[in-house]
Short mmCIF file of C-alpha atoms in Angstrom, two decimals:
data_model
loop_
_atom_site.label_atom_id
_atom_site.label_comp_id
_atom_site.label_asym_id
_atom_site.label_seq_id
_atom_site.Cartn_x
_atom_site.Cartn_y
_atom_site.Cartn_z
CA UNK S 13 -5.82 -38.29 -9.36
CA UNK S 14 -3.69 -35.52 -10.52
CA UNK S 15 -3.57 -31.70 -9.79
CA UNK S 16 -1.94 -28.75 -10.01
CA UNK S 17 -1.62 -26.97 -6.95
CA UNK S 18 0.51 -23.48 -7.09
CA UNK S 19 1.76 -24.61 -10.44
CA UNK S 20 3.14 -28.01 -9.42
CA UNK S 21 1.60 -31.74 -10.38
CA UNK S 22 0.04 -33.35 -7.00
CA UNK S 23 -1.40 -36.92 -6.45
CA UNK S 24 -4.44 -36.69 -4.39
CA UNK S 25 -7.18 -39.03 -4.01
CA UNK S 26 -10.65 -38.98 -5.96
CA UNK S 27 -13.30 -36.83 -4.80
CA UNK S 28 -11.38 -34.32 -2.66
CA UNK S 29 -13.29 -31.20 -2.06
CA UNK S 30 -11.55 -27.65 -1.68
CA UNK S 31 -12.65 -27.93 2.10
CA UNK S 32 -10.15 -30.94 2.55
CA UNK S 33 -7.24 -29.82 0.13
CA UNK S 34 -6.78 -26.64 2.90
CA UNK S 35 -6.84 -29.18 5.90
CA UNK S 36 -4.48 -31.15 4.52
CA UNK S 37 -2.09 -28.81 3.87
CA UNK S 38 -2.55 -27.54 7.34
CA UNK S 39 -3.42 -23.80 6.00
CA UNK S 40 -5.64 -21.46 7.81
CA UNK S 41 -8.87 -20.89 6.27
CA UNK S 42 -9.02 -17.57 6.92
CA UNK S 43 -5.57 -16.50 5.57
CA UNK S 44 -6.23 -18.56 2.32
CA UNK S 45 -7.99 -17.99 -0.64
CA UNK S 46 -8.51 -20.36 -3.51
CA UNK S 47 -9.02 -20.27 -7.38
CA UNK S 48 -9.65 -23.26 -9.41
CA UNK S 49 -8.62 -22.73 -13.47
CA UNK S 50 -8.45 -19.13 -12.71
CA UNK S 51 -12.23 -18.96 -11.42
CA UNK S 52 -12.62 -17.95 -7.51
CA UNK S 53 -14.20 -20.23 -4.97
CA UNK S 54 -15.68 -18.30 -2.56
CA UNK S 55 -15.07 -19.72 1.15
CA UNK S 56 -18.62 -20.74 1.58
CA UNK S 57 -18.65 -23.05 -1.08
CA UNK S 58 -15.22 -24.94 -0.10
CA UNK S 59 -16.83 -27.72 1.43
CA UNK S 60 -19.28 -28.82 -1.56
CA UNK S 61 -16.95 -27.95 -4.85
CA UNK S 62 -15.13 -31.37 -5.58
CA UNK S 63 -12.10 -31.32 -7.37
CA UNK S 64 -11.37 -33.02 -10.59
CA UNK S 65 -8.58 -34.52 -12.62
CA UNK S 66 -5.98 -32.30 -13.95
CA UNK S 67 -7.80 -28.98 -12.18
CA UNK S 68 -5.21 -26.34 -11.45
CA UNK S 69 -5.60 -25.21 -8.30
CA UNK S 70 -4.34 -21.66 -6.86
CA UNK S 71 -3.88 -21.93 -3.22
CA UNK S 72 -3.21 -17.76 -2.13
CA UNK S 73 -2.35 -15.37 1.03
CA UNK S 74 -0.36 -13.03 1.99
CA UNK S 75 3.24 -12.08 1.16
CA UNK S 76 5.47 -8.54 1.34
CA UNK S 77 5.07 -6.08 -0.65
CA UNK S 78 4.71 -2.45 -1.21
CA UNK I 2 11.15 11.79 22.95
CA UNK I 3 9.75 14.98 25.25
CA UNK I 4 7.34 16.49 23.43
CA UNK I 5 5.63 19.03 25.34
CA UNK I 6 3.34 20.39 22.38
CA UNK I 7 2.46 17.05 22.22
CA UNK I 8 -1.02 17.29 24.04
CA UNK I 9 -2.31 20.44 23.04
CA UNK I 10 -3.64 22.25 20.00
CA UNK I 11 -0.78 22.54 18.16
CA UNK I 12 -0.66 19.27 16.91
CA UNK I 13 -4.36 18.92 15.95
CA UNK I 14 -4.56 17.33 12.71
CA UNK I 15 -7.79 16.31 11.41
CA UNK I 16 -6.31 12.86 10.08
CA UNK I 17 -6.06 11.07 6.66
CA UNK I 18 -9.18 10.35 5.26
CA UNK I 19 -9.58 7.77 2.17
CA UNK I 20 -13.39 7.31 1.47
CA UNK I 21 -15.07 5.98 4.81
CA UNK I 22 -11.90 5.88 6.90
CA UNK I 23 -10.19 7.84 8.63
CA UNK I 24 -6.55 7.46 10.07
CA UNK I 25 -4.40 9.58 12.48
CA UNK I 26 -1.32 8.72 10.83
CA UNK I 27 0.02 10.07 7.21
CA UNK I 28 2.48 7.35 6.38
CA UNK I 29 1.52 4.10 4.59
CA UNK I 30 4.17 1.86 4.87
CA UNK I 31 5.02 -1.65 2.68
CA UNK I 32 5.93 -4.98 4.16
CA UNK I 33 8.21 -5.95 1.08
CA UNK I 34 12.24 -6.71 0.68
CA UNK I 35 13.16 -6.43 4.68
CA UNK I 36 15.66 -8.62 6.04
CA UNK I 37 13.47 -10.51 7.58
CA UNK I 38 10.18 -10.46 9.68
CA UNK I 39 11.28 -9.14 12.59
CA UNK I 40 12.81 -6.00 11.57
CA UNK I 41 9.76 -5.49 9.22
CA UNK I 42 7.38 -5.87 12.38
CA UNK I 43 9.70 -3.53 14.20
CA UNK I 44 9.59 -0.89 11.26
CA UNK I 45 5.89 -1.23 10.99
CA UNK I 46 5.42 -0.20 14.95
CA UNK I 47 8.48 2.73 14.77
CA UNK I 48 6.83 4.15 11.54
CA UNK I 49 3.15 4.83 13.64
CA UNK I 50 1.59 3.51 10.26
CA UNK I 51 -1.89 2.20 10.39
CA UNK I 52 -1.88 0.99 6.96
CA UNK I 53 0.25 -1.35 5.61
CA UNK I 54 0.42 -2.29 2.30
CA UNK I 55 1.21 -6.37 1.22
CA UNK I 56 0.82 -8.57 -1.84
CA UNK I 57 -1.10 -11.16 -2.97
CA UNK I 58 0.64 -14.39 -3.75
CA UNK I 59 0.55 -18.40 -4.32
CA UNK I 60 1.46 -20.28 -1.05
CA UNK I 61 5.14 -20.94 -0.41
CA UNK I 62 4.45 -24.32 0.86
CA UNK I 63 8.45 -24.55 1.81
CA UNK I 64 8.61 -21.43 3.53
CA UNK I 65 10.09 -21.37 7.45
CA UNK I 66 8.08 -18.32 8.28
CA UNK I 67 4.56 -17.17 8.26
CA UNK I 68 4.68 -13.39 8.07
CA UNK I 69 0.97 -13.18 9.42
CA UNK I 70 2.25 -14.17 12.64
CA UNK I 71 4.27 -10.92 12.76
CA UNK I 72 1.42 -8.71 11.93
CA UNK I 73 -0.48 -7.65 14.39
CA UNK I 74 -4.38 -7.39 13.32
CA UNK I 75 -6.16 -5.28 15.59
CA UNK I 76 -3.31 -2.69 15.48
CA UNK I 77 -2.77 -2.61 11.43
CA UNK I 78 -5.07 -2.57 8.48
CA UNK I 79 -3.94 -4.80 5.70
CA UNK I 80 -4.10 -2.52 2.21
CA UNK I 81 -3.52 -5.44 -0.47
CA UNK I 82 -1.62 -4.33 -3.59
CA UNK I 83 -1.83 -5.60 -7.20
CA UNK I 84 2.32 -5.29 -7.71
CA UNK I 85 3.20 -6.98 -10.27
CA UNK I 86 -0.12 -6.73 -12.54
CA UNK I 87 0.27 -5.53 -16.25
CA UNK I 88 -3.27 -5.66 -17.39
CA UNK I 89 -6.54 -4.28 -15.74
CA UNK I 90 -7.94 -8.31 -16.10
CA UNK I 91 -5.28 -9.61 -13.54
CA UNK I 92 -5.29 -6.59 -11.01
CA UNK I 93 -9.19 -6.81 -10.63
CA UNK I 94 -8.62 -10.64 -10.44
CA UNK I 95 -5.89 -10.38 -7.73
CA UNK I 96 -8.14 -7.72 -6.09
CA UNK I 97 -11.06 -9.93 -6.23
CA UNK I 98 -9.38 -12.92 -4.50
CA UNK I 99 -8.63 -10.84 -1.12
CA UNK I 100 -12.48 -10.79 -0.50
CA UNK I 101 -12.12 -14.18 0.79
CA UNK I 102 -9.19 -13.44 2.89
CA UNK I 103 -10.18 -12.81 6.52
CA UNK I 104 -6.73 -10.71 6.99
CA UNK I 105 -8.44 -7.94 4.84
CA UNK I 106 -10.96 -6.01 7.28
CA UNK I 107 -11.72 -3.19 5.03
CA UNK I 108 -12.51 -2.48 1.36
CA UNK I 109 -9.41 -0.66 0.49
CA UNK I 110 -7.42 -1.73 -2.15
CA UNK I 111 -3.96 -0.11 -3.75
CA UNK I 112 -4.39 -0.73 -7.56
CA UNK I 113 -1.21 -0.52 -10.01
CA UNK I 114 -1.06 -1.64 -13.21
CA UNK I 115 2.28 -1.77 -14.35
CA UNK I 116 3.00 -0.77 -17.96
CA UNK I 117 6.83 -0.94 -18.24
CA UNK I 118 8.87 -3.50 -16.07
CA UNK I 119 12.11 -0.95 -16.32
CA UNK I 120 10.42 1.97 -14.54
CA UNK I 121 7.46 0.42 -13.19
CA UNK I 122 5.63 3.18 -14.37
CA UNK I 123 1.55 2.41 -14.26
CA UNK I 124 0.22 1.57 -17.65
CA UNK I 125 -2.83 4.57 -17.99
CA UNK I 126 -5.40 2.76 -20.07
CA UNK I 127 -5.42 -0.61 -17.67
CA UNK I 128 -4.93 1.83 -14.72
CA UNK I 129 -8.54 3.75 -15.66
CA UNK I 130 -10.19 0.07 -16.97
CA UNK I 131 -9.28 -1.42 -13.84
CA UNK I 132 -10.37 1.35 -11.58
CA UNK I 133 -13.75 1.61 -13.22
CA UNK I 134 -14.50 -1.95 -12.30
CA UNK I 135 -13.21 -2.07 -8.87
CA UNK I 136 -14.88 0.82 -8.16
CA UNK I 137 -18.07 -0.55 -9.52
CA UNK I 138 -17.35 -3.88 -7.37
CA UNK I 139 -17.70 -1.77 -4.33
CA UNK I 140 -13.81 -1.37 -3.54
CA UNK I 141 -11.93 1.63 -1.75
CA UNK I 142 -9.68 2.27 -4.72
CA UNK I 143 -6.18 3.75 -4.13
CA UNK I 144 -4.64 4.15 -7.13
CA UNK I 145 -0.64 4.34 -7.89
CA UNK I 146 -0.61 6.86 -10.57
CA UNK I 147 1.99 9.03 -12.82
CA UNK I 148 1.97 12.58 -11.48
CA UNK I 149 -0.35 13.66 -13.88
CA UNK I 150 -3.16 16.07 -12.73
CA UNK I 151 -5.00 15.06 -15.93
CA UNK I 152 -4.83 11.83 -14.78
CA UNK I 153 -5.50 12.41 -11.40
CA UNK I 154 -9.12 14.18 -12.46
CA UNK I 155 -10.18 11.13 -14.26
CA UNK I 156 -9.49 9.10 -11.48
CA UNK I 157 -11.54 11.22 -9.18
CA UNK I 158 -14.18 11.25 -11.34
CA UNK I 159 -14.11 7.51 -12.06
CA UNK I 160 -14.88 7.43 -8.06
CA UNK I 161 -11.42 7.23 -6.47
CA UNK I 162 -11.50 8.40 -2.78
CA UNK I 163 -7.80 9.47 -3.23
CA UNK I 164 -4.98 9.49 -5.45
CA UNK I 165 -1.34 8.40 -5.55
CA UNK I 166 1.28 9.99 -7.56
CA UNK I 167 4.79 8.94 -7.65
CA UNK I 168 7.34 11.33 -6.39
CA UNK I 169 9.99 9.01 -8.71
CA UNK I 170 10.29 5.59 -9.67
CA UNK I 171 9.52 2.63 -7.13
CA UNK I 172 12.58 1.49 -5.41
CA UNK I 173 14.45 4.61 -6.78
CA UNK I 174 14.87 7.05 -4.06
CA UNK I 175 15.10 10.07 -6.19
CA UNK I 176 13.21 11.58 -4.32
CA UNK I 177 10.41 14.18 -5.65
CA UNK I 178 11.15 14.63 -9.10
CA UNK I 179 8.63 17.33 -10.02
CA UNK I 180 7.34 18.89 -6.87
CA UNK I 181 4.69 21.45 -9.32
CA UNK I 182 3.15 18.80 -10.68
CA UNK I 183 2.14 17.20 -7.08
CA UNK I 184 0.96 20.89 -6.17
CA UNK I 185 -1.10 20.90 -9.38
CA UNK I 186 -2.52 17.68 -8.85
CA UNK I 187 -3.39 18.45 -5.08
CA UNK I 188 -5.14 21.62 -6.68
CA UNK I 189 -6.62 19.67 -8.95
CA UNK I 190 -8.59 17.28 -7.41
CA UNK I 191 -10.73 17.54 -3.95
CA UNK I 192 -9.61 13.85 -3.00
CA UNK I 193 -6.44 13.79 -0.76
CA UNK I 194 -3.10 13.00 -2.53
CA UNK I 195 -0.89 10.38 -0.99
CA UNK I 196 2.66 10.48 -2.67
CA UNK I 197 3.36 6.60 -3.40
CA UNK I 198 7.43 5.54 -4.46
CA UNK I 199 10.48 7.66 -5.08
CA UNK I 200 10.81 8.81 -1.47
CA UNK I 201 14.27 8.16 -0.65
CA UNK I 202 15.22 9.45 3.07
CA UNK I 203 13.32 11.59 5.95
CA UNK I 204 13.97 14.88 4.21
CA UNK I 205 12.17 13.79 0.96
CA UNK I 206 9.50 12.78 2.95
CA UNK I 207 9.15 16.04 4.71
CA UNK I 208 9.42 18.31 1.97
CA UNK I 209 6.94 15.85 0.15
CA UNK I 210 4.43 16.82 3.08
CA UNK I 211 4.98 20.75 3.07
CA UNK I 212 3.75 20.85 -0.40
CA UNK I 213 0.46 20.07 1.18
CA UNK I 214 -0.27 16.38 0.19
CA UNK I 215 -2.25 14.48 2.72
CA UNK I 216 0.07 11.23 2.94
CA UNK I 217 2.80 9.39 1.71
CA UNK I 218 3.57 5.75 1.06
CA UNK I 219 7.17 4.46 1.84
CA UNK I 220 8.63 0.96 1.53
CA UNK I 221 11.91 0.52 -0.28
CA UNK I 222 13.55 3.47 1.88
CA UNK I 223 12.82 1.72 4.82
CA UNK I 224 13.10 -1.77 3.98
CA UNK I 225 16.21 -0.89 2.24
CA UNK I 226 18.19 1.31 4.90
CA UNK I 227 21.02 0.32 7.11
CA UNK I 228 19.07 0.40 9.68
CA UNK I 229 15.26 -0.13 8.82
CA UNK I 230 13.39 0.58 12.18
CA UNK I 231 15.71 3.95 12.55
CA UNK I 232 14.86 4.93 9.65
CA UNK I 233 11.50 4.06 10.19
CA UNK I 234 11.23 6.74 12.55
CA UNK I 235 12.72 9.27 10.71
CA UNK I 236 9.97 8.57 8.11
CA UNK I 237 7.38 8.99 10.69
CA UNK I 238 9.05 11.85 12.33
CA UNK I 239 9.80 13.14 8.79
CA UNK I 240 6.01 13.00 8.11
CA UNK I 241 5.11 15.02 10.86
CA UNK I 242 7.45 17.94 10.43
CA UNK I 243 6.34 18.52 6.68
CA UNK I 244 2.81 18.17 7.54
CA UNK I 245 3.00 20.68 10.68
CA UNK I 246 5.10 22.80 8.42
CA UNK I 247 2.83 22.75 5.66
CA UNK I 248 -0.03 23.84 8.31
CA UNK I 249 2.09 26.67 9.92
CA UNK I 250 2.47 28.42 6.83
CA UNK I 251 6.09 29.22 5.17
CA UNK I 252 8.06 32.56 5.48
CA UNK I 253 8.29 33.80 1.87
CA UNK I 254 11.80 33.21 0.53
CA UNK I 255 13.34 36.68 0.41
CA UNK I 256 17.35 37.64 -1.20
CA UNK I 257 18.57 39.99 0.91
CA UNK I 258 18.72 39.48 5.23
CA UNK I 259 16.20 40.87 7.54
CA UNK I 260 17.41 41.44 10.80
CA UNK I 261 15.57 39.21 13.22
CA UNK I 262 17.16 41.12 16.40
CA UNK I 263 15.64 44.84 17.11
CA UNK I 264 18.00 47.50 16.12
CA UNK I 265 16.29 50.25 18.94
CA UNK I 266 18.05 50.32 21.97
CA UNK I 267 21.20 49.44 20.36
CA UNK I 268 24.49 50.70 22.90
CA UNK I 269 27.63 51.05 20.52
#
C-alpha cells in the first residue's frame, strides 16, 4: 500500500504497524516521535497502531536550532 | 586559566532558576548553523552551558551524520524550540511531539511564535495563546518575546517562570538595542529574565549581564564566528564578567576626574 512518510511517497506492506515502520527505517525509538495524519501517536501505542493506505506519517527527531 | 578567586565566596552565585530547575551556568547556547557537529559539540562544551536548544524536525533519511551522537545527554539539558512556527497551534503541536522524545528529560520548552519572516519578531497574540495552552499542559514555558515590559508581565501572569526578551533581531548581532526596556522588564517581573537573540560578541554579553538580567541565550554569534569554540569561551567569560560586575555594583559615572592616588605626603 501507499504511504506518505515525511512528505514522500513510499510503498509498504499491508497491516504495517508504526513500530515496524520505525524498525524498517532503523530509527532509534527513544529519539523518534510519530504523528499520523497530524495526530501524535503515543509511544505506548506504536505496536498496536496499524497504518492505512494514504496515511501521512511524520517521523520526527531533534535537529540543529537556536 | 588560573583564577585565584575561583574557590572563594567572591564568585558565589545562586544560579539560574527556571521554574523548578536550577542551573549553574547563566548561558544557554543554540545548536544551529555550526560548520559541523564536532564544532557544535566543542563550542557547547567551551561555553559551559548546561542547556542547549534544539529544533524538532522531520527526520532526514539521507543525513550522513546523526546530531545526537555528538550530544552527551548526561551533560546537557536539551531545550526544544518552536522555530519556524507562525501560529499558536503549530507551536503547541510541535512541543506536544517532544513528550514522545526521550532525549528531552525535562518539561522545559522554548516557545517562539514568529509573526514576520524578515524580522523574525514574535507574534504577541499567538505567543500568549500558545503560552496559556502549554502552561496548562504542564510545560515549563520559556517564551521568546519582544522587549516589551507589558507583555512580560502578561506572560508572567499566565504562568511562565521566565521571560526571554530579544536584545535585537535573531541572528542580527546588533547587540542590545534598548537596554532601558530590558531594565524595565527586569523591574516589572519577578521571574528571571533571559535575553534571547541579538547578542553579537562577548562585550554585548557582558553589557547585557551588567543590566542585571539572569541569563542569555546565544546561537548565531557563536556558530557564525570564524572560530566558534573560542567565541563560545569568550561568551562564557563575558557572561560571567557581566554577572560579577552587576553583583559588585559599579561606581557612579562622574564628569570630572577624581584622583585615585592620595595627595598626603607628596614630595615635590
